[in-house]
Coordinates of N, CA and C in Angstrom, one line a residue:
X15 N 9.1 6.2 -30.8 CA 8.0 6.5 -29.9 C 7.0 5.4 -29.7
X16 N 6.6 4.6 -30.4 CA 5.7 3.8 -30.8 C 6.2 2.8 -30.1
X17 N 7.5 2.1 -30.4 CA 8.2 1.4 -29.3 C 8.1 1.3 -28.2
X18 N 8.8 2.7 -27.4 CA 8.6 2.5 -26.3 C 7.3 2.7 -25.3
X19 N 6.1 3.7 -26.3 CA 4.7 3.2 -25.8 C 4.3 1.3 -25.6
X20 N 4.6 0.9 -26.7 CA 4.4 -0.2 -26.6 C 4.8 -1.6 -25.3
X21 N 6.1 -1.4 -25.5 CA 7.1 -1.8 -23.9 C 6.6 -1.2 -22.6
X22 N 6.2 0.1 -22.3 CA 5.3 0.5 -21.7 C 4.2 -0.6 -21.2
X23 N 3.5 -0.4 -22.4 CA 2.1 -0.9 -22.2 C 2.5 -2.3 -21.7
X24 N 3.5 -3.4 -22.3 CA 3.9 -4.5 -22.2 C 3.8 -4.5 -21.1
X25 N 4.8 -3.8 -20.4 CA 5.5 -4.4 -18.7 C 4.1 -3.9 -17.9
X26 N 3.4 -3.2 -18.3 CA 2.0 -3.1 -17.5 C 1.0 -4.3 -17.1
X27 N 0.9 -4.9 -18.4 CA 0.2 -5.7 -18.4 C 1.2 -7.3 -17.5
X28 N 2.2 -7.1 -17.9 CA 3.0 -8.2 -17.3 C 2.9 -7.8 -15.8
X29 N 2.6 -6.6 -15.3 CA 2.7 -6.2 -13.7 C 0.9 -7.0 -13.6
X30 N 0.1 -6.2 -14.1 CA -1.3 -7.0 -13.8 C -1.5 -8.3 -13.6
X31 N -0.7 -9.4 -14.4 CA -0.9 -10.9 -14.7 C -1.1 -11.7 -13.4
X32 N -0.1 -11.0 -12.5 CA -0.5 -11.7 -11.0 C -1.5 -11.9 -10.3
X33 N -1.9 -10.3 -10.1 CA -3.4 -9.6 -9.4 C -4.5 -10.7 -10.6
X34 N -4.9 -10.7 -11.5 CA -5.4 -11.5 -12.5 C -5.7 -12.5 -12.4
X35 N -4.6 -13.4 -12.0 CA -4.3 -14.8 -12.2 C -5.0 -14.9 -10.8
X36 N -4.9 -14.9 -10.1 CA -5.8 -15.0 -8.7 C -7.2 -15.3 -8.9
X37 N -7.9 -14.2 -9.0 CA -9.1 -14.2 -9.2 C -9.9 -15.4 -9.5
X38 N -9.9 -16.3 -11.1 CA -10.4 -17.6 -11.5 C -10.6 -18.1 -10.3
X39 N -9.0 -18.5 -10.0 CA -8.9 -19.3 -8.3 C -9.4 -19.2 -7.8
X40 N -9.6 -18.2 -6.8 CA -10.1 -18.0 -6.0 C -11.9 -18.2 -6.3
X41 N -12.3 -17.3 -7.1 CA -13.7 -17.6 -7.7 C -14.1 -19.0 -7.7
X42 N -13.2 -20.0 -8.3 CA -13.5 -21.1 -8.2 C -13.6 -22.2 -6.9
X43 N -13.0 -21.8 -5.9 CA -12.5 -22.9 -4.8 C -13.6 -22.0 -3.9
X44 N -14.5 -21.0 -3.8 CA -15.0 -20.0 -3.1 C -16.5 -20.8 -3.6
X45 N -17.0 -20.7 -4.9 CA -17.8 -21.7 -5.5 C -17.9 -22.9 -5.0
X46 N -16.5 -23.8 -4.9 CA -16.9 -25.4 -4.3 C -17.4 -25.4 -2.9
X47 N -16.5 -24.2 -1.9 CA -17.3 -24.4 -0.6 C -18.3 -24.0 -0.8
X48 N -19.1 -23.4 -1.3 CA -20.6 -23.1 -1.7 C -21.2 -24.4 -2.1
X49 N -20.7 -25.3 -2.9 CA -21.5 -26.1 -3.3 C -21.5 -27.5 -1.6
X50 N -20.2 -27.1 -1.2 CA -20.1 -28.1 0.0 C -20.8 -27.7 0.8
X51 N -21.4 -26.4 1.2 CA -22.6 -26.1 2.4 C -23.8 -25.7 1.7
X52 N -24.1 -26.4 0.7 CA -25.3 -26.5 -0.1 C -26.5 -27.2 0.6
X53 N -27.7 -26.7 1.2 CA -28.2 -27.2 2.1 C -29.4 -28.1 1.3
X54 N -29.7 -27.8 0.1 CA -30.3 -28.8 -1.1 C -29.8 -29.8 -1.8
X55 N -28.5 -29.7 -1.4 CA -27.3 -30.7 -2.2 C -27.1 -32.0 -0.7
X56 N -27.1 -31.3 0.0 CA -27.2 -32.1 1.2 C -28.1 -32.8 1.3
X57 N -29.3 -32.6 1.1 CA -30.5 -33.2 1.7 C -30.5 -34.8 0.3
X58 N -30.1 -34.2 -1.1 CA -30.0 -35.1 -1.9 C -28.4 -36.3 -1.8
X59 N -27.6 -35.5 -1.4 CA -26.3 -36.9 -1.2 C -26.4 -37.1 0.3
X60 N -26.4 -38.1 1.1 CA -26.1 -38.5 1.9 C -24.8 -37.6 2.7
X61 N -23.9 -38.0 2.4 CA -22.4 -38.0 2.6 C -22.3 -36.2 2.8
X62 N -22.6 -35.3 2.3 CA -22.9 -34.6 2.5 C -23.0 -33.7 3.6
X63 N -23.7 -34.0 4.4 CA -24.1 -33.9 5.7 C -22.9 -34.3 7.1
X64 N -22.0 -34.9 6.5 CA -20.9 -34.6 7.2 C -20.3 -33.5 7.9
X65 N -20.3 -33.4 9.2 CA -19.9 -31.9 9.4 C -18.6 -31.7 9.3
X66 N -17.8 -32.9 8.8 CA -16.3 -32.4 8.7 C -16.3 -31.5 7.1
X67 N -17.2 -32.5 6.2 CA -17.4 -32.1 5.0 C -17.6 -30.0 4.7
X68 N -18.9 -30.1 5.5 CA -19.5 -28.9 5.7 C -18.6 -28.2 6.2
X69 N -17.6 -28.2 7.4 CA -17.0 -27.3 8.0 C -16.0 -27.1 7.5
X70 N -15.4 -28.2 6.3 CA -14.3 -27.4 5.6 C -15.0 -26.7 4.2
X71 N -15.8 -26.8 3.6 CA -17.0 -26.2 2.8 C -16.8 -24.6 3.3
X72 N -17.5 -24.4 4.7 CA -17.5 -22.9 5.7 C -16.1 -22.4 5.5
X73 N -15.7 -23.2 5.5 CA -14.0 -22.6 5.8 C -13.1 -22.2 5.0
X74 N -13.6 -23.2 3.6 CA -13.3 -22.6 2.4 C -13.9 -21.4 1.7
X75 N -15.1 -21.0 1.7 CA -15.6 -20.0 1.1 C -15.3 -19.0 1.9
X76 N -15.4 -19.0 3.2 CA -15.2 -18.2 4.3 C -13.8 -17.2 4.1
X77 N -12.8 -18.4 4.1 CA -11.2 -17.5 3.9 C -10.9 -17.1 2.6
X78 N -11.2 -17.3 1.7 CA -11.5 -16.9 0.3 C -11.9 -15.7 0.0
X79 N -12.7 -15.5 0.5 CA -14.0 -14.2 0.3 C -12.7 -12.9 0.9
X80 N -11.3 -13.1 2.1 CA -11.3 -12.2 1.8 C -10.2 -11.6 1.1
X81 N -9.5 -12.6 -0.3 CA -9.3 -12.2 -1.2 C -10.1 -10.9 -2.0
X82 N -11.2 -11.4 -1.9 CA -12.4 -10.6 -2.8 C -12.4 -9.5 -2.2
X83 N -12.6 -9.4 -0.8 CA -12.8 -7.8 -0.3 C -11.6 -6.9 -0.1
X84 N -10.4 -8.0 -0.4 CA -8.9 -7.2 -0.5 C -8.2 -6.9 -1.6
X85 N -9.0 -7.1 -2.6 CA -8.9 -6.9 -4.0 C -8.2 -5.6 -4.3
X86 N -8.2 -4.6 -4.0 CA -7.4 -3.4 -3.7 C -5.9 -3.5 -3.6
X87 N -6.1 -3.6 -2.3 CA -5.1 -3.5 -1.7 C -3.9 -5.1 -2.9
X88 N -4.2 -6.1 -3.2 CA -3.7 -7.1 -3.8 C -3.3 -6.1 -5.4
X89 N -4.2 -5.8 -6.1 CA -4.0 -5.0 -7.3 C -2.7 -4.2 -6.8
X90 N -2.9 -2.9 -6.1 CA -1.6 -1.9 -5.7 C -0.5 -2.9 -5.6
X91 N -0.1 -4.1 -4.6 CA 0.9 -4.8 -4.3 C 1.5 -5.8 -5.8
X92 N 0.7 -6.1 -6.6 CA 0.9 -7.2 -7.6 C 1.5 -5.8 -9.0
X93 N 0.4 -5.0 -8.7 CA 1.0 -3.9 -9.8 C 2.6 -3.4 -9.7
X94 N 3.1 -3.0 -8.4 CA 4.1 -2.2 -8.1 C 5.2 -3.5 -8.4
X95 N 4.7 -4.7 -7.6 CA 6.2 -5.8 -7.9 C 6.3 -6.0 -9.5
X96 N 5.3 -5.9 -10.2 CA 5.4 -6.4 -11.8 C 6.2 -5.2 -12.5
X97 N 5.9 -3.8 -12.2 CA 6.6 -2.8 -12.9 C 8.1 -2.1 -12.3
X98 N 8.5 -2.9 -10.8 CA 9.7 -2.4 -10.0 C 10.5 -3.2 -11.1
X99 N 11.6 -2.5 -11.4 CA 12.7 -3.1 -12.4 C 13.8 -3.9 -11.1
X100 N 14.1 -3.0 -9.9 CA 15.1 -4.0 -9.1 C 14.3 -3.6 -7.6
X101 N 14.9 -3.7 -7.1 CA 13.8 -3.9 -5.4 C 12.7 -3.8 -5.0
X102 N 12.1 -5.2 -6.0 CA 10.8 -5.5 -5.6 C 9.9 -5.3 -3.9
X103 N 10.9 -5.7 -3.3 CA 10.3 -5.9 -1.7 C 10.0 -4.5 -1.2
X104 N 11.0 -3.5 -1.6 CA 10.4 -2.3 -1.0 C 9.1 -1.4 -2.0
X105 N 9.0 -1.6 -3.2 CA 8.4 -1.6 -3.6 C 7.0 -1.6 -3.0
X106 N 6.9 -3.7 -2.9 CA 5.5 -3.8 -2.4 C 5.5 -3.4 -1.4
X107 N 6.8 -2.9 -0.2 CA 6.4 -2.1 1.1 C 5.7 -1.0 0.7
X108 N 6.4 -0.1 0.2 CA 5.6 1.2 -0.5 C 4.0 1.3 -0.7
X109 N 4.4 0.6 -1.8 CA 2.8 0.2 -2.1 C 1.5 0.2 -1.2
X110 N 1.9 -0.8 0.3 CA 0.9 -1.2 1.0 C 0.7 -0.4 1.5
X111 N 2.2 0.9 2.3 CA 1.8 1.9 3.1 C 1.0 2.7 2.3
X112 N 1.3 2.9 1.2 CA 0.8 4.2 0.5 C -1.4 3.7 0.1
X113 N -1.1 2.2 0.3 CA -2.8 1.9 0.1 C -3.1 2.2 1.6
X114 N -2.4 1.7 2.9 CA -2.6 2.0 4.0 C -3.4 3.6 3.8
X115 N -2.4 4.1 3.4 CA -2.5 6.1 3.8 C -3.7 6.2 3.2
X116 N -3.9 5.8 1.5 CA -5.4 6.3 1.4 C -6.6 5.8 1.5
X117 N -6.6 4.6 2.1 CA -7.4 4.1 2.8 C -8.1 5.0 4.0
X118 N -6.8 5.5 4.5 CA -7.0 6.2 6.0 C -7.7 7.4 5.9
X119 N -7.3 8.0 4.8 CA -7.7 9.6 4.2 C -9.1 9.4 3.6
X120 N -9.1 8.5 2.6 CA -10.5 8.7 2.2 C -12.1 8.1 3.1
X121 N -11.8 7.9 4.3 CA -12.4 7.6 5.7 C -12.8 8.7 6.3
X122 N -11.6 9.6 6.3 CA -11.1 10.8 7.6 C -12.0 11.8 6.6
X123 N -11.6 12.2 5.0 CA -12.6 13.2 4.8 C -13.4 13.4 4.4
X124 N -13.8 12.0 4.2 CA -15.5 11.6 3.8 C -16.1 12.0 5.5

């Protein structure tokens, strides 16, 4: 029993590792455009003030962010492919509809 609680718990956490491993990333590269449209950081480097600089700065934090607000929906998809033993793909199809549906529901009866 102890076993197979354990292997359990294992392949769980091996399904999490994906959804997980993102995050740092993301957090991180979401930070540097922050620091590239830093309007105090600008005024002190020259170079800075680049608007190619800046506008890939905007464009980095910008598309990033919506990692962050799709955080959901990423968790259901990374969980389902880590714990599917063989047909991952329908899986994550499942998955998304099934985040689709409660997404829809908890809108409609709120």
């Amino acid at each position: 029993m102890k076993k197979k609680v354990l292997d359990a718990m294992q392949q769980f956490s091996k399904g999490m590792f994906v959804p997980i491993l993102i995050l740092p990333i993301a957090g991180l590269l979401i930070a540097l455009g922050n620091v590239l449209t830093n309007v105090k950081l600008a005024a002190l480097l020259p170079f800075m003030k680049n608007p190619i600089i800046y506008g890939f700065g905007k464009m980095l934090s910008g598309s990033l962010v919506s990692i962050l607000t799709n955080l959901g929906l990423i968790f259901c998809v990374g969980l389902s492919i880590g714990l599917a033993k063989e047909k991952k793909s329908h899986a994550a199809f499942t998955a998304i509809l099934s985040y689709a549906r409660y997404v829809k529901s908890r809108f409609t009866t709120l």
